[in-house]
Amino acid sequence: MHAPSNLRAPSSSLALGLARFARGLTLESLPATVREKSLLHIIDAIGLGIAAHQFDFSGPGLAGIRAAGAPGDATVIGGGPALSPRDAAMANGYLMHGLDFDDTHPGAIVHPSVACLPAALALAETRGMRWGDLLTAYAIGMETAIRLGRSVKGGFHHGGYHATGVVSHFSSALVAGKLLGLSEDQLVAAQGIAASTASGVQVFLEDGAWTKRLHPGWGAFAGITAAQMAQAGFFGPRRPYEGQFGLYETHMQARADQVDADSVISALGHEWTLLETSIKPYPVCHFIHGCAEAALRLQATIQDAGRIRSVACELPAPTLPIVAEPAHIKTRPRSDYDAKFSVQFVVAACLALGRFTLHELAPARLGDPELLSLAGRTTCRAQEVTAFPKYFSGAVTVTLHDGTQLREAVPINLGSGDRALRQADIVDKFRANAGLTLPEVRTTLILDAFLSAEPSTPVRDLTKLLA
């Protein structure tokens, strides 16, 4: 027998509120700050999509997508034959998120750009649309992904779901629906259809599997499908979020009473949550960033990691099961993905090397005896004072062989709040990432084209540079 839901019902339909927002939003109604920040986040995501081709996961993933997909005229970032829009969106979502170096909204704990940009790029390109059209659709997708993630207060992760994998289906459906010109009722139907595909379990944490990388691309594929089915007249549920057996009840279950459903549409179009989104300075899970920065500060003082007897890390309690446990796996990562979700390994590398870049995820580093030894001497505990999930805080205490103890705490992680990365930092990050695959002249050409794009610039003029 089904137990009654303990969800606090929203004051009005969430799907309808999001549909009206998507239907009515214009480029002219976007504040300048939203346009400017959107551009930087799009550039960041594209650089990551280019860089992903240098890593072993890209080949098998793209081969599988191509084998199951169809040729078309939508660009795959980094090259290869063009695909149908749905398949290109899946491929690009896979590439942009594959390095786990993409942006994160701290309160929502979602990667919002990869939850909406792949669908926006593929459809805006193939439908002959303009940069202004893409920016508008992107803003719709960002607000949708962030607000849905934020409304559950981390609840998707606690229930074993990858939040980005869940929300990307809805954000992509609205992005696609906007670019396809869907009516209000069709936009509601598209969200209802997306509710039947929205998932993404976190079982990849057991063995470092590659499935998390696929989640936002799969959301883009499903979202485009949902929008096109709604356009064709397919009848979708009208209450996909708050309805009986809807998203909140099925995915949150006993935690459904914690959902703030009204926050999804509160001040929608007036308060822009995408402005709170952080761009990562380190290519690891955002939960680790506070500890990584603290370790880098300590390394500048200690210099020689051989002086270290033990390390103690403090992190927000809800993050420990994801990045610190079980310790016997986290201290000996078997893959780059294991390493990205191991605070012990990341902190050890920061203390030993004074940096953490994509190069620290190479197989030689993962097997480095010095790093593994130091990771094995690293323990983790819950941080007593933290502003999580608004910020990804962390602290590291190092005990030296002579008994000296040194401690650094980072209450606001680099990239968030007042410590947001500047345009120059994001451009440097793009150059470093794209430069793994492309010559400098091509990297500069892409940067210049996006930074100088006007609302009337054809999206195809930009995407052809990415092929």
Short mmCIF file of C-alpha atoms in Angstrom, two decimals:
data_model
loop_
_atom_site.label_atom_id
_atom_site.label_comp_id
_atom_site.label_asym_id
_atom_site.label_seq_id
_atom_site.Cartn_x
_atom_site.Cartn_y
_atom_site.Cartn_z
CA MET A 1 0.00 0.00 0.00
CA HIS A 2 1.35 3.42 -0.92
CA ALA A 3 2.04 5.72 2.06
CA PRO A 4 0.65 9.27 1.85
CA SER A 5 3.15 11.81 0.59
CA ASN A 6 4.63 14.26 3.10
CA LEU A 7 5.52 16.75 0.33
CA ARG A 8 4.43 20.33 0.99
CA ALA A 9 2.51 21.17 -2.17
CA PRO A 10 3.59 24.30 -4.05
CA SER A 11 1.21 27.22 -4.24
CA SER A 12 0.93 26.86 -8.03
CA SER A 13 1.98 24.46 -10.80
CA LEU A 14 5.76 24.29 -11.14
CA ALA A 15 5.68 23.00 -14.71
CA LEU A 16 3.34 25.78 -15.75
CA GLY A 17 5.45 28.42 -14.00
CA LEU A 18 8.62 27.21 -15.74
CA ALA A 19 6.78 27.00 -19.07
CA ARG A 20 5.58 30.59 -18.80
CA PHE A 21 9.09 31.73 -17.90
CA ALA A 22 10.58 29.89 -20.87
CA ARG A 23 7.91 31.04 -23.27
CA GLY A 24 8.15 34.68 -22.27
CA LEU A 25 11.90 35.19 -21.82
CA THR A 26 13.64 37.35 -24.42
CA LEU A 27 17.24 38.37 -24.87
CA GLU A 28 16.28 41.94 -24.09
CA SER A 29 14.93 40.90 -20.68
CA LEU A 30 18.25 39.32 -19.69
CA PRO A 31 20.31 41.62 -17.44
CA ALA A 32 23.77 42.49 -18.76
CA THR A 33 25.35 40.62 -15.84
CA VAL A 34 23.50 37.46 -16.85
CA ARG A 35 24.61 37.74 -20.47
CA GLU A 36 28.22 38.37 -19.50
CA LYS A 37 28.42 35.53 -17.00
CA SER A 38 26.65 33.15 -19.38
CA LEU A 39 29.28 33.81 -22.04
CA LEU A 40 32.12 32.95 -19.65
CA HIS A 41 30.46 29.74 -18.51
CA ILE A 42 29.83 28.67 -22.10
CA ILE A 43 33.48 29.31 -22.97
CA ASP A 44 34.58 27.29 -19.94
CA ALA A 45 32.38 24.31 -20.88
CA ILE A 46 33.57 24.32 -24.49
CA GLY A 47 37.21 24.32 -23.42
CA LEU A 48 36.55 21.25 -21.32
CA GLY A 49 34.82 19.52 -24.21
CA ILE A 50 37.91 20.08 -26.34
CA ALA A 51 40.30 18.90 -23.61
CA ALA A 52 38.34 15.69 -23.02
CA HIS A 53 39.61 14.21 -26.28
CA GLN A 54 43.02 13.73 -24.67
CA PHE A 55 41.67 11.29 -22.08
CA ASP A 56 40.91 7.59 -22.43
CA PHE A 57 37.20 7.80 -21.67
CA SER A 58 36.44 9.93 -24.73
CA GLY A 59 37.11 7.32 -27.42
CA PRO A 60 34.86 4.48 -26.22
CA GLY A 61 32.07 6.88 -25.22
CA LEU A 62 32.03 8.68 -28.55
CA ALA A 63 32.29 5.39 -30.45
CA GLY A 64 29.25 4.06 -28.62
CA ILE A 65 27.24 7.23 -29.20
CA ARG A 66 28.12 7.20 -32.90
CA ALA A 67 27.29 3.50 -33.26
CA ALA A 68 23.86 4.00 -31.70
CA GLY A 69 23.24 7.37 -33.33
CA ALA A 70 22.79 8.83 -36.77
CA PRO A 71 24.72 11.22 -39.02
CA GLY A 72 23.48 14.78 -39.27
CA ASP A 73 24.61 18.38 -39.34
CA ALA A 74 25.24 19.09 -35.64
CA THR A 75 28.86 19.62 -34.59
CA VAL A 76 30.66 17.37 -32.15
CA ILE A 77 33.11 19.48 -30.18
CA GLY A 78 36.68 18.54 -31.03
CA GLY A 79 35.99 16.91 -34.38
CA GLY A 80 34.67 13.88 -36.17
CA PRO A 81 31.63 13.55 -38.44
CA ALA A 82 28.60 15.66 -37.55
CA LEU A 83 25.63 13.91 -35.94
CA SER A 84 21.91 14.39 -35.57
CA PRO A 85 21.13 17.09 -32.98
CA ARG A 86 20.15 14.58 -30.29
CA ASP A 87 23.29 12.52 -30.77
CA ALA A 88 25.58 15.55 -30.96
CA ALA A 89 24.02 16.90 -27.77
CA MET A 90 24.69 13.59 -26.04
CA ALA A 91 28.29 13.53 -27.27
CA ASN A 92 28.95 17.13 -26.27
CA GLY A 93 27.40 16.67 -22.84
CA TYR A 94 29.62 13.63 -22.34
CA LEU A 95 32.73 15.58 -23.34
CA MET A 96 31.94 18.76 -21.38
CA HIS A 97 31.28 16.85 -18.15
CA GLY A 98 33.81 14.08 -18.68
CA LEU A 99 36.63 15.76 -16.76
CA ASP A 100 34.38 16.89 -13.89
CA PHE A 101 36.01 20.31 -14.24
CA ASP A 102 32.78 22.09 -15.22
CA ASP A 103 30.83 24.69 -13.27
CA THR A 104 28.75 23.98 -10.17
CA HIS A 105 25.99 25.83 -8.37
CA PRO A 106 26.87 25.29 -4.68
CA GLY A 107 23.34 25.48 -3.24
CA ALA A 108 21.88 23.21 -5.91
CA ILE A 109 24.89 20.88 -6.12
CA VAL A 110 24.38 20.58 -9.87
CA HIS A 111 26.59 21.24 -12.90
CA PRO A 112 24.14 23.55 -14.67
CA SER A 113 25.98 24.41 -17.90
CA VAL A 114 26.25 20.78 -19.01
CA ALA A 115 22.59 20.35 -18.07
CA CYS A 116 21.49 22.82 -20.75
CA LEU A 117 24.30 23.93 -23.11
CA PRO A 118 24.57 20.68 -25.15
CA ALA A 119 20.90 20.87 -26.17
CA ALA A 120 21.15 24.61 -26.84
CA LEU A 121 24.22 24.27 -29.06
CA ALA A 122 22.88 21.40 -31.12
CA LEU A 123 19.45 22.86 -31.83
CA ALA A 124 20.53 26.49 -32.28
CA GLU A 125 23.16 25.37 -34.78
CA THR A 126 20.98 23.04 -36.84
CA ARG A 127 17.98 25.37 -36.87
CA GLY A 128 20.06 28.27 -38.19
CA MET A 129 19.56 30.39 -35.09
CA ARG A 130 21.52 33.32 -33.68
CA TRP A 131 23.79 33.75 -30.68
CA GLY A 132 21.10 35.77 -28.91
CA ASP A 133 18.67 32.85 -29.29
CA LEU A 134 21.20 30.47 -27.78
CA LEU A 135 21.95 32.79 -24.84
CA THR A 136 18.24 33.10 -24.05
CA ALA A 137 17.67 29.35 -24.14
CA TYR A 138 20.82 28.76 -22.09
CA ALA A 139 19.59 31.13 -19.36
CA ILE A 140 16.27 29.26 -19.23
CA GLY A 141 18.08 25.95 -18.84
CA MET A 142 20.45 27.29 -16.19
CA GLU A 143 17.64 28.64 -14.03
CA THR A 144 15.64 25.43 -14.40
CA ALA A 145 18.53 23.12 -13.49
CA ILE A 146 19.69 25.24 -10.55
CA ARG A 147 16.25 25.87 -9.08
CA LEU A 148 15.22 22.21 -9.26
CA GLY A 149 18.49 21.14 -7.63
CA ARG A 150 18.30 23.86 -5.00
CA SER A 151 14.72 22.98 -4.04
CA VAL A 152 15.72 19.56 -2.65
CA LYS A 153 18.62 20.86 -0.51
CA GLY A 154 21.02 18.11 -1.51
CA GLY A 155 18.32 15.46 -1.30
CA PHE A 156 19.00 13.87 -4.67
CA HIS A 157 22.55 12.99 -3.61
CA HIS A 158 21.39 11.67 -0.24
CA GLY A 159 19.01 9.34 -2.06
CA GLY A 160 21.74 8.01 -4.34
CA TYR A 161 21.00 10.13 -7.41
CA HIS A 162 23.44 12.31 -9.33
CA ALA A 163 21.52 15.59 -9.25
CA THR A 164 22.83 16.80 -12.62
CA GLY A 165 21.71 13.55 -14.20
CA VAL A 166 18.20 14.18 -12.88
CA VAL A 167 17.68 17.87 -13.58
CA SER A 168 19.33 17.87 -17.02
CA HIS A 169 16.28 16.12 -18.52
CA PHE A 170 13.97 18.98 -17.51
CA SER A 171 16.37 21.84 -18.28
CA SER A 172 17.17 20.37 -21.70
CA ALA A 173 13.46 19.86 -22.43
CA LEU A 174 12.78 23.53 -21.78
CA VAL A 175 15.86 24.65 -23.74
CA ALA A 176 14.77 22.54 -26.70
CA GLY A 177 11.17 23.66 -26.34
CA LYS A 178 12.19 27.31 -26.41
CA LEU A 179 14.30 26.87 -29.54
CA LEU A 180 11.57 24.82 -31.23
CA GLY A 181 8.98 27.52 -30.47
CA LEU A 182 6.69 25.33 -28.35
CA SER A 183 3.49 26.70 -26.88
CA GLU A 184 2.93 26.98 -23.14
CA ASP A 185 0.94 23.73 -23.04
CA GLN A 186 3.59 21.94 -25.09
CA LEU A 187 6.33 23.14 -22.73
CA VAL A 188 4.36 21.70 -19.80
CA ALA A 189 3.98 18.42 -21.68
CA ALA A 190 7.71 18.30 -22.48
CA GLN A 191 8.52 18.52 -18.76
CA GLY A 192 5.98 15.80 -18.05
CA ILE A 193 7.59 13.52 -20.62
CA ALA A 194 11.04 14.26 -19.20
CA ALA A 195 9.91 13.08 -15.77
CA SER A 196 9.81 9.52 -17.11
CA THR A 197 13.46 9.57 -18.13
CA ALA A 198 15.05 11.69 -15.35
CA SER A 199 17.50 9.55 -13.41
CA GLY A 200 21.22 8.99 -12.89
CA VAL A 201 22.25 6.74 -10.01
CA GLN A 202 25.56 7.25 -8.22
CA VAL A 203 26.69 3.63 -8.22
CA PHE A 204 29.73 4.78 -10.25
CA LEU A 205 31.25 5.79 -6.89
CA GLU A 206 31.83 2.11 -6.08
CA ASP A 207 34.38 1.50 -8.79
CA GLY A 208 35.10 4.77 -10.59
CA ALA A 209 32.93 3.79 -13.58
CA TRP A 210 32.32 6.26 -16.40
CA THR A 211 28.53 6.52 -16.20
CA LYS A 212 28.45 9.88 -14.38
CA ARG A 213 30.13 11.41 -17.42
CA LEU A 214 27.21 10.27 -19.56
CA HIS A 215 24.41 11.66 -17.39
CA PRO A 216 24.10 15.25 -18.69
CA GLY A 217 24.46 14.14 -22.31
CA TRP A 218 21.74 11.57 -21.78
CA GLY A 219 19.61 14.33 -20.25
CA ALA A 220 20.15 16.45 -23.36
CA PHE A 221 19.18 13.55 -25.64
CA ALA A 222 16.06 12.85 -23.59
CA GLY A 223 15.14 16.53 -23.24
CA ILE A 224 15.27 17.13 -26.99
CA THR A 225 13.19 13.99 -27.51
CA ALA A 226 10.64 15.15 -24.94
CA ALA A 227 10.30 18.56 -26.59
CA GLN A 228 9.88 17.10 -30.05
CA MET A 229 7.29 14.59 -28.83
CA ALA A 230 5.37 17.38 -27.12
CA GLN A 231 5.52 19.40 -30.34
CA ALA A 232 4.01 16.42 -32.17
CA GLY A 233 1.08 16.32 -29.76
CA PHE A 234 2.20 13.64 -27.29
CA PHE A 235 0.23 13.84 -24.03
CA GLY A 236 2.54 14.25 -21.03
CA PRO A 237 1.74 14.52 -17.30
CA ARG A 238 0.93 18.07 -16.20
CA ARG A 239 2.36 17.77 -12.67
CA PRO A 240 5.73 16.07 -13.18
CA TYR A 241 7.30 17.55 -10.05
CA GLU A 242 4.68 17.74 -7.29
CA GLY A 243 2.19 15.16 -8.55
CA GLN A 244 1.60 11.74 -6.99
CA PHE A 245 4.59 9.59 -8.00
CA GLY A 246 6.19 12.72 -9.50
CA LEU A 247 9.84 13.70 -9.26
CA TYR A 248 9.84 14.86 -5.65
CA GLU A 249 7.91 11.94 -4.21
CA THR A 250 9.77 9.21 -6.08
CA HIS A 251 13.29 10.63 -5.80
CA MET A 252 13.06 12.13 -2.31
CA GLN A 253 10.64 9.66 -0.67
CA ALA A 254 10.97 10.05 3.14
CA ARG A 255 12.81 13.36 2.61
CA ALA A 256 10.01 14.87 0.54
CA ASP A 257 9.01 17.08 3.46
CA GLN A 258 12.35 18.88 3.09
CA VAL A 259 11.56 20.06 -0.45
CA ASP A 260 10.98 23.78 -0.94
CA ALA A 261 8.92 23.44 -4.11
CA ASP A 262 7.85 27.08 -4.26
CA SER A 263 11.50 28.15 -4.51
CA VAL A 264 11.57 26.77 -8.06
CA ILE A 265 9.36 29.53 -9.40
CA SER A 266 9.76 32.21 -6.73
CA ALA A 267 11.04 35.46 -8.33
CA LEU A 268 11.73 33.49 -11.52
CA GLY A 269 12.96 35.93 -14.15
CA HIS A 270 13.76 38.55 -11.54
CA GLU A 271 16.35 36.84 -9.33
CA TRP A 272 19.01 35.04 -11.34
CA THR A 273 20.45 32.01 -9.58
CA LEU A 274 22.92 31.41 -12.42
CA LEU A 275 24.90 34.41 -11.12
CA GLU A 276 25.76 32.29 -8.05
CA THR A 277 27.30 29.49 -10.13
CA SER A 278 31.00 28.75 -9.58
CA ILE A 279 33.62 27.92 -12.19
CA LYS A 280 36.13 25.39 -10.90
CA PRO A 281 39.82 26.17 -10.45
CA TYR A 282 40.65 22.48 -9.81
CA PRO A 283 39.60 19.41 -11.89
CA VAL A 284 38.08 17.49 -8.97
CA CYS A 285 34.73 17.17 -7.21
CA HIS A 286 33.72 20.59 -5.91
CA PHE A 287 33.27 19.15 -2.41
CA ILE A 288 37.07 18.81 -2.19
CA HIS A 289 37.97 22.36 -3.24
CA GLY A 290 38.18 23.88 0.23
CA CYS A 291 40.58 21.18 1.42
CA ALA A 292 42.60 21.35 -1.81
CA GLU A 293 43.16 25.08 -1.40
CA ALA A 294 44.03 24.68 2.28
CA ALA A 295 46.60 22.01 1.36
CA LEU A 296 48.14 24.24 -1.31
CA ARG A 297 48.55 27.03 1.23
CA LEU A 298 50.26 24.61 3.62
CA GLN A 299 52.56 23.31 0.91
CA ALA A 300 53.90 26.81 0.34
CA THR A 301 55.06 26.76 3.98
CA ILE A 302 56.14 23.13 4.33
CA GLN A 303 57.66 22.73 0.83
CA ASP A 304 58.98 19.19 1.47
CA ALA A 305 56.20 16.62 1.91
CA GLY A 306 58.78 14.27 3.43
CA ARG A 307 58.46 16.29 6.63
CA ILE A 308 54.79 15.26 7.04
CA ARG A 309 53.82 12.53 9.51
CA SER A 310 50.03 12.72 9.15
CA VAL A 311 47.22 14.80 7.65
CA ALA A 312 43.71 15.49 8.94
CA CYS A 313 41.01 16.91 6.66
CA GLU A 314 37.76 18.53 7.73
CA LEU A 315 34.81 18.65 5.34
CA PRO A 316 31.07 19.28 5.59
CA ALA A 317 29.48 16.10 6.98
CA PRO A 318 27.12 15.47 4.01
CA THR A 319 30.10 15.28 1.63
CA LEU A 320 32.04 12.59 3.49
CA PRO A 321 30.23 9.57 1.96
CA ILE A 322 30.98 10.88 -1.52
CA VAL A 323 34.61 12.05 -1.31
CA ALA A 324 36.09 10.43 1.82
CA GLU A 325 34.49 7.02 2.28
CA PRO A 326 35.25 4.16 2.23
CA ALA A 327 38.80 5.11 3.18
CA HIS A 328 40.44 1.94 1.82
CA ILE A 329 39.24 2.85 -1.68
CA LYS A 330 39.73 6.61 -1.46
CA THR A 331 43.35 6.29 -0.35
CA ARG A 332 44.26 4.12 -3.35
CA PRO A 333 42.30 5.42 -6.37
CA ARG A 334 42.11 2.94 -9.24
CA SER A 335 41.27 5.48 -11.92
CA ASP A 336 41.27 9.19 -12.59
CA TYR A 337 37.59 9.25 -11.65
CA ASP A 338 38.33 7.60 -8.33
CA ALA A 339 40.98 10.27 -7.76
CA LYS A 340 38.59 13.14 -8.54
CA PHE A 341 36.35 11.93 -5.73
CA SER A 342 39.10 11.25 -3.18
CA VAL A 343 39.91 14.07 -0.79
CA GLN A 344 42.78 11.97 0.59
CA PHE A 345 44.50 11.67 -2.79
CA VAL A 346 43.85 15.26 -3.89
CA VAL A 347 45.15 16.71 -0.62
CA ALA A 348 48.20 14.44 -0.74
CA ALA A 349 49.00 15.59 -4.28
CA CYS A 350 48.55 19.25 -3.33
CA LEU A 351 50.88 18.85 -0.36
CA ALA A 352 53.51 16.95 -2.34
CA LEU A 353 53.39 18.83 -5.65
CA GLY A 354 52.02 22.27 -4.86
CA ARG A 355 49.36 21.99 -7.57
CA PHE A 356 46.44 19.94 -8.84
CA THR A 357 45.84 20.04 -12.57
CA LEU A 358 44.64 17.57 -15.18
CA HIS A 359 48.20 16.21 -15.31
CA GLU A 360 47.83 14.98 -11.72
CA LEU A 361 45.14 12.56 -12.95
CA ALA A 362 47.52 10.70 -15.27
CA PRO A 363 48.17 6.98 -14.56
CA ALA A 364 51.74 7.67 -13.43
CA ARG A 365 50.49 10.01 -10.70
CA LEU A 366 47.79 7.59 -9.57
CA GLY A 367 50.47 4.98 -8.93
CA ASP A 368 53.02 7.33 -7.37
CA PRO A 369 54.23 5.63 -4.14
CA GLU A 370 54.88 8.95 -2.40
CA LEU A 371 51.37 10.24 -3.07
CA LEU A 372 49.73 6.96 -2.08
CA SER A 373 51.74 6.78 1.12
CA LEU A 374 50.72 10.30 2.10
CA ALA A 375 47.09 9.63 1.13
CA GLY A 376 47.18 6.57 3.40
CA ARG A 377 48.24 8.79 6.31
CA THR A 378 45.34 11.18 5.70
CA THR A 379 42.16 10.99 7.77
CA CYS A 380 38.86 12.83 7.36
CA ARG A 381 36.21 14.10 9.74
CA ALA A 382 33.15 16.30 9.72
CA GLN A 383 33.74 20.03 9.86
CA GLU A 384 32.03 21.68 12.82
CA VAL A 385 31.48 25.13 11.31
CA THR A 386 30.59 25.41 7.62
CA ALA A 387 28.36 27.41 5.28
CA PHE A 388 27.80 24.31 3.10
CA PRO A 389 26.12 24.03 0.65
CA LYS A 390 26.43 27.73 -0.10
CA TYR A 391 30.20 27.29 -0.10
CA PHE A 392 32.42 24.20 -0.32
CA SER A 393 34.52 24.81 2.76
CA GLY A 394 37.38 22.73 4.09
CA ALA A 395 40.31 22.65 6.48
CA VAL A 396 43.58 20.70 6.62
CA THR A 397 45.84 20.08 9.60
CA VAL A 398 49.32 18.73 8.99
CA THR A 399 51.42 17.13 11.72
CA LEU A 400 55.16 17.11 10.97
CA HIS A 401 57.61 14.47 12.17
CA ASP A 402 58.94 16.88 14.79
CA GLY A 403 55.43 17.25 16.27
CA THR A 404 54.69 20.67 14.80
CA GLN A 405 51.10 21.14 13.73
CA LEU A 406 50.05 23.52 10.93
CA ARG A 407 46.45 24.26 9.99
CA GLU A 408 44.72 26.13 7.16
CA ALA A 409 40.95 26.63 6.81
CA VAL A 410 39.04 27.82 3.73
CA PRO A 411 35.49 28.94 4.59
CA ILE A 412 34.68 30.15 1.04
CA ASN A 413 36.17 28.09 -1.78
CA LEU A 414 38.00 29.80 -4.62
CA GLY A 415 35.52 30.36 -7.47
CA SER A 416 32.49 31.05 -5.26
CA GLY A 417 30.87 34.21 -3.95
CA ASP A 418 33.21 37.16 -3.69
CA ARG A 419 36.05 34.83 -4.73
CA ALA A 420 34.57 34.10 -8.17
CA LEU A 421 37.07 33.63 -10.97
CA ARG A 422 37.59 36.70 -13.17
CA GLN A 423 37.33 36.73 -16.96
CA ALA A 424 41.13 36.61 -17.24
CA ASP A 425 41.21 33.48 -15.03
CA ILE A 426 38.54 31.77 -17.14
CA VAL A 427 40.33 32.67 -20.38
CA ASP A 428 43.56 31.22 -18.96
CA LYS A 429 41.71 28.06 -17.97
CA PHE A 430 40.24 27.77 -21.48
CA ARG A 431 43.69 28.16 -23.05
CA ALA A 432 45.17 25.51 -20.76
CA ASN A 433 42.35 23.04 -21.42
CA ALA A 434 41.88 23.57 -25.17
CA GLY A 435 45.65 23.71 -25.56
CA LEU A 436 45.86 20.04 -24.62
CA THR A 437 44.30 19.26 -28.00
CA LEU A 438 44.53 22.33 -30.23
CA PRO A 439 47.41 24.54 -31.39
CA GLU A 440 47.55 28.01 -29.84
CA VAL A 441 46.42 29.76 -33.00
CA ARG A 442 43.20 27.70 -33.14
CA THR A 443 42.57 28.22 -29.43
CA THR A 444 42.89 31.97 -29.88
CA LEU A 445 40.60 31.92 -32.91
CA ILE A 446 37.83 30.19 -30.92
CA LEU A 447 38.24 32.51 -27.95
CA ASP A 448 38.14 35.63 -30.08
CA ALA A 449 35.05 34.44 -31.93
CA PHE A 450 33.03 33.75 -28.78
CA LEU A 451 34.19 36.82 -26.89
CA SER A 452 33.24 39.06 -29.81
CA ALA A 453 29.95 37.33 -30.70
CA GLU A 454 26.98 39.65 -31.24
CA PRO A 455 23.32 38.68 -30.69
CA SER A 456 22.92 38.44 -34.47
CA THR A 457 25.96 36.18 -34.98
CA PRO A 458 24.87 32.84 -36.53
CA VAL A 459 25.56 30.01 -34.08
CA ARG A 460 26.89 27.93 -36.96
CA ASP A 461 29.68 30.48 -37.49
CA LEU A 462 30.83 29.65 -33.96
CA THR A 463 30.29 25.90 -33.92
CA LYS A 464 32.17 25.35 -37.19
CA LEU A 465 35.29 26.48 -35.32
CA LEU A 466 34.80 23.63 -32.84
CA ALA A 467 34.60 20.82 -35.37
#
